[in-house]
Amino acid sequence: MVSSTKTGRGIFAIEGEWHSDLRQGLSFRPIVELLSKMDNRISFVHRDAATREELFYYLDKWTQKRYSRYPILYLGYHGVEECILIGDGRCRDRQLSLKELGQQLEGRCAQRIIYLGSCETMKMDGRKLKAFLRQTGALAVCGYREQVNMLRSAAFELLLFHALLQNTLTIQGARATERNIQRDEKPLCRDLGFRMVVRTAT
């Protein structure tokens, strides 16, 4: 589903399966819908991707020029340290490392920001995160170092995405967002283990 009547920048959201029981209807789609309704300049694309192939397909779509209006990539999955988890837990290749993600996006993320909405994925050596940014060309990568409560993370994400879309898509703009969110939402940042790494100037 695409929200296409907006004139500003937007979010490209890809969501995995949260439960093996498909009758469980949990989704973060209402977060981006609410953000879009609150600020009519913000648009979004939302897709479900339960397999590695589906995820890679939509990542390829996101990096196309026609989707440059959606510079924020929102990956909503379960996670562990350095990885996101794809599928419902029974897949042999369930873990997708940040290194593999970087290989898939290599050189295609200029003026874009990658948000990893998964527990613990950002719990890793900062040098690896900087290497990921160099490989992809992204302005910044952000997410959580801790296991997170979904209600608290949903509230935080509304604030974070709004802040990301207000600043310029430059290193300076990303750094300003990181400073402001760490200052203004300090308790949530601490409790969630929020971390944002911005690419260094070259």
Tab-separated table of C-alpha atoms in Angstrom:
chain	number	residue	atom	x	y	z
A	1	MET	CA	0.000	0.000	0.000
A	2	VAL	CA	1.294	3.462	-0.938
A	3	SER	CA	0.204	6.780	0.502
A	4	SER	CA	0.640	8.822	-2.664
A	5	THR	CA	-1.154	12.135	-2.172
A	6	LYS	CA	1.580	13.809	-0.125
A	7	THR	CA	4.142	16.283	-1.392
A	8	GLY	CA	6.975	15.905	1.120
A	9	ARG	CA	9.356	13.083	2.016
A	10	GLY	CA	8.387	9.721	3.309
A	11	ILE	CA	9.087	6.313	4.801
A	12	PHE	CA	9.552	3.006	2.987
A	13	ALA	CA	8.477	0.396	5.530
A	14	ILE	CA	9.120	-3.337	5.172
A	15	GLU	CA	7.682	-5.617	7.834
A	16	GLY	CA	8.317	-9.238	8.721
A	17	GLU	CA	6.176	-11.782	10.547
A	18	TRP	CA	5.891	-11.173	14.276
A	19	HIS	CA	4.090	-14.455	15.093
A	20	SER	CA	4.043	-17.961	13.630
A	21	ASP	CA	0.264	-17.903	14.222
A	22	LEU	CA	-1.050	-15.896	11.269
A	23	ARG	CA	-4.234	-15.099	13.184
A	24	GLN	CA	-2.167	-12.683	15.262
A	25	GLY	CA	-2.603	-9.342	13.521
A	26	LEU	CA	0.287	-7.388	15.014
A	27	SER	CA	1.682	-4.746	12.647
A	28	PHE	CA	3.527	-1.444	12.848
A	29	ARG	CA	1.604	-0.093	9.852
A	30	PRO	CA	-0.627	2.069	12.121
A	31	ILE	CA	2.505	3.951	13.241
A	32	VAL	CA	3.328	5.209	9.760
A	33	GLU	CA	-0.352	5.804	9.020
A	34	LEU	CA	-0.705	7.967	12.113
A	35	LEU	CA	2.444	9.906	11.293
A	36	SER	CA	1.150	10.511	7.773
A	37	LYS	CA	-2.202	11.739	9.082
A	38	MET	CA	-0.577	14.046	11.637
A	39	ASP	CA	1.720	15.654	9.062
A	40	ASN	CA	0.280	15.844	5.553
A	41	ARG	CA	3.751	16.286	4.058
A	42	ILE	CA	4.746	12.740	5.053
A	43	SER	CA	3.947	9.799	2.780
A	44	PHE	CA	4.740	6.122	3.106
A	45	VAL	CA	5.038	2.769	1.385
A	46	HIS	CA	4.358	-0.368	3.445
A	47	ARG	CA	5.087	-3.945	2.373
A	48	ASP	CA	5.209	-7.312	4.132
A	49	ALA	CA	8.265	-9.502	3.520
A	50	ALA	CA	8.345	-12.862	5.287
A	51	THR	CA	11.284	-14.348	3.375
A	52	ARG	CA	14.795	-13.270	2.489
A	53	GLU	CA	13.844	-13.156	-1.202
A	54	GLU	CA	10.843	-10.912	-0.536
A	55	LEU	CA	12.932	-8.577	1.594
A	56	PHE	CA	15.657	-8.298	-1.043
A	57	TYR	CA	13.025	-7.674	-3.725
A	58	TYR	CA	11.618	-4.691	-1.838
A	59	LEU	CA	15.066	-3.395	-0.918
A	60	ASP	CA	15.866	-3.336	-4.632
A	61	LYS	CA	12.659	-1.388	-5.225
A	62	TRP	CA	13.483	1.099	-2.459
A	63	THR	CA	16.851	1.956	-3.972
A	64	GLN	CA	15.328	2.820	-7.356
A	65	LYS	CA	15.221	6.497	-8.288
A	66	ARG	CA	11.420	6.471	-8.436
A	67	TYR	CA	11.361	5.890	-4.658
A	68	SER	CA	13.844	8.618	-3.761
A	69	ARG	CA	10.960	10.477	-2.097
A	70	TYR	CA	11.052	7.769	0.604
A	71	PRO	CA	14.540	8.236	2.077
A	72	ILE	CA	13.822	6.549	5.414
A	73	LEU	CA	13.941	2.739	5.322
A	74	TYR	CA	12.016	1.184	8.210
A	75	LEU	CA	12.764	-2.517	8.710
A	76	GLY	CA	10.373	-4.033	11.247
A	77	TYR	CA	11.558	-7.488	12.328
A	78	HIS	CA	12.565	-9.459	15.366
A	79	GLY	CA	16.281	-9.210	15.988
A	80	VAL	CA	19.355	-10.388	17.839
A	81	GLU	CA	22.832	-8.922	18.144
A	82	GLU	CA	24.093	-7.813	14.678
A	83	CYS	CA	21.161	-9.492	12.869
A	84	ILE	CA	17.513	-9.206	11.975
A	85	LEU	CA	15.385	-12.356	12.026
A	86	ILE	CA	13.332	-13.244	8.970
A	87	GLY	CA	10.313	-15.535	8.963
A	88	ASP	CA	8.517	-17.167	11.866
A	89	GLY	CA	11.483	-18.909	13.457
A	90	ARG	CA	11.492	-22.208	11.576
A	91	CYS	CA	13.687	-21.046	8.684
A	92	ARG	CA	17.233	-22.423	8.619
A	93	ASP	CA	18.579	-19.132	7.262
A	94	ARG	CA	16.511	-16.986	9.583
A	95	GLN	CA	19.345	-14.666	10.620
A	96	LEU	CA	20.246	-11.871	8.216
A	97	SER	CA	23.408	-10.148	9.416
A	98	LEU	CA	24.022	-6.454	9.010
A	99	LYS	CA	27.017	-7.434	6.881
A	100	GLU	CA	24.732	-9.301	4.453
A	101	LEU	CA	22.309	-6.399	4.435
A	102	GLY	CA	25.186	-4.088	3.571
A	103	GLN	CA	26.176	-6.318	0.663
A	104	GLN	CA	22.620	-6.227	-0.671
A	105	LEU	CA	22.477	-2.414	-0.468
A	106	GLU	CA	26.072	-1.719	-1.492
A	107	GLY	CA	26.539	1.774	-2.905
A	108	ARG	CA	22.811	2.428	-3.293
A	109	CYS	CA	21.784	4.415	-0.214
A	110	ALA	CA	23.069	7.954	-0.831
A	111	GLN	CA	21.040	10.546	1.108
A	112	ARG	CA	19.062	7.798	2.827
A	113	ILE	CA	18.711	6.641	6.434
A	114	ILE	CA	18.204	3.054	7.575
A	115	TYR	CA	16.164	2.350	10.697
A	116	LEU	CA	16.310	-1.148	12.185
A	117	GLY	CA	13.156	-1.634	14.220
A	118	SER	CA	14.368	-4.843	15.854
A	119	CYS	CA	15.620	-5.801	19.298
A	120	GLU	CA	19.387	-5.785	19.914
A	121	THR	CA	20.508	-5.504	16.275
A	122	MET	CA	22.537	-2.369	17.028
A	123	LYS	CA	24.359	-4.130	19.874
A	124	MET	CA	27.636	-4.384	17.997
A	125	ASP	CA	31.045	-2.812	17.516
A	126	GLY	CA	30.765	0.737	16.252
A	127	ARG	CA	33.451	0.056	13.657
A	128	LYS	CA	31.177	-2.479	11.985
A	129	LEU	CA	28.384	0.072	11.830
A	130	LYS	CA	30.686	2.636	10.258
A	131	ALA	CA	31.815	0.035	7.729
A	132	PHE	CA	28.140	-0.631	6.943
A	133	LEU	CA	27.619	3.073	6.255
A	134	ARG	CA	30.680	3.247	4.025
A	135	GLN	CA	29.544	0.180	2.104
A	136	THR	CA	25.969	1.320	1.548
A	137	GLY	CA	26.605	5.058	1.292
A	138	ALA	CA	23.760	5.703	3.766
A	139	LEU	CA	23.765	8.858	5.862
A	140	ALA	CA	22.952	7.019	9.068
A	141	VAL	CA	21.789	3.776	10.602
A	142	CYS	CA	19.809	3.613	13.816
A	143	GLY	CA	17.984	1.153	16.034
A	144	TYR	CA	18.111	-0.573	19.402
A	145	ARG	CA	20.744	-2.289	21.512
A	146	GLU	CA	18.234	-3.736	23.985
A	147	GLN	CA	15.145	-5.921	24.058
A	148	VAL	CA	12.355	-3.397	23.621
A	149	ASN	CA	8.761	-3.070	24.711
A	150	MET	CA	6.727	-2.655	21.517
A	151	LEU	CA	4.382	-0.023	22.938
A	152	ARG	CA	7.250	2.157	24.148
A	153	SER	CA	9.164	1.693	20.908
A	154	ALA	CA	6.046	2.629	18.898
A	155	ALA	CA	5.726	5.881	20.823
A	156	PHE	CA	9.418	6.590	20.318
A	157	GLU	CA	9.283	5.839	16.600
A	158	LEU	CA	6.604	8.467	16.017
A	159	LEU	CA	8.928	11.051	17.551
A	160	LEU	CA	12.019	9.749	15.779
A	161	PHE	CA	10.556	9.593	12.274
A	162	HIS	CA	9.046	13.036	12.590
A	163	ALA	CA	12.449	14.382	13.638
A	164	LEU	CA	14.265	12.552	10.823
A	165	LEU	CA	11.941	13.993	8.206
A	166	GLN	CA	12.259	17.562	9.474
A	167	ASN	CA	16.029	17.847	9.001
A	168	THR	CA	17.999	17.952	5.777
A	169	LEU	CA	19.280	14.721	4.271
A	170	THR	CA	22.887	15.637	4.916
A	171	ILE	CA	25.486	14.524	7.431
A	172	GLN	CA	24.866	17.746	9.344
A	173	GLY	CA	21.102	17.173	9.326
A	174	ALA	CA	21.459	13.582	10.531
A	175	ARG	CA	23.796	14.662	13.314
A	176	ALA	CA	21.340	17.353	14.380
A	177	THR	CA	18.562	14.756	14.556
A	178	GLU	CA	20.750	12.442	16.647
A	179	ARG	CA	21.609	15.233	19.099
A	180	ASN	CA	18.034	16.443	19.393
A	181	ILE	CA	16.447	13.034	19.884
A	182	GLN	CA	19.044	12.026	22.487
A	183	ARG	CA	18.410	15.293	24.336
A	184	ASP	CA	14.644	15.572	24.036
A	185	GLU	CA	13.779	11.882	24.522
A	186	LYS	CA	16.589	10.906	26.874
A	187	PRO	CA	14.596	8.473	29.095
A	188	LEU	CA	13.209	6.558	26.095
A	189	CYS	CA	16.591	6.490	24.365
A	190	ARG	CA	18.151	5.063	27.518
A	191	ASP	CA	15.443	2.473	28.208
A	192	LEU	CA	15.324	1.260	24.604
A	193	GLY	CA	19.055	1.351	24.077
A	194	PHE	CA	18.545	3.610	21.069
A	195	ARG	CA	21.640	4.198	18.990
A	196	MET	CA	22.212	6.273	15.873
A	197	VAL	CA	25.461	6.244	13.940
A	198	VAL	CA	26.023	8.928	11.301
A	199	ARG	CA	28.454	8.556	8.412
A	200	THR	CA	31.622	10.609	8.678
A	201	ALA	CA	32.395	13.174	6.021
A	202	THR	CA	34.775	12.039	3.282
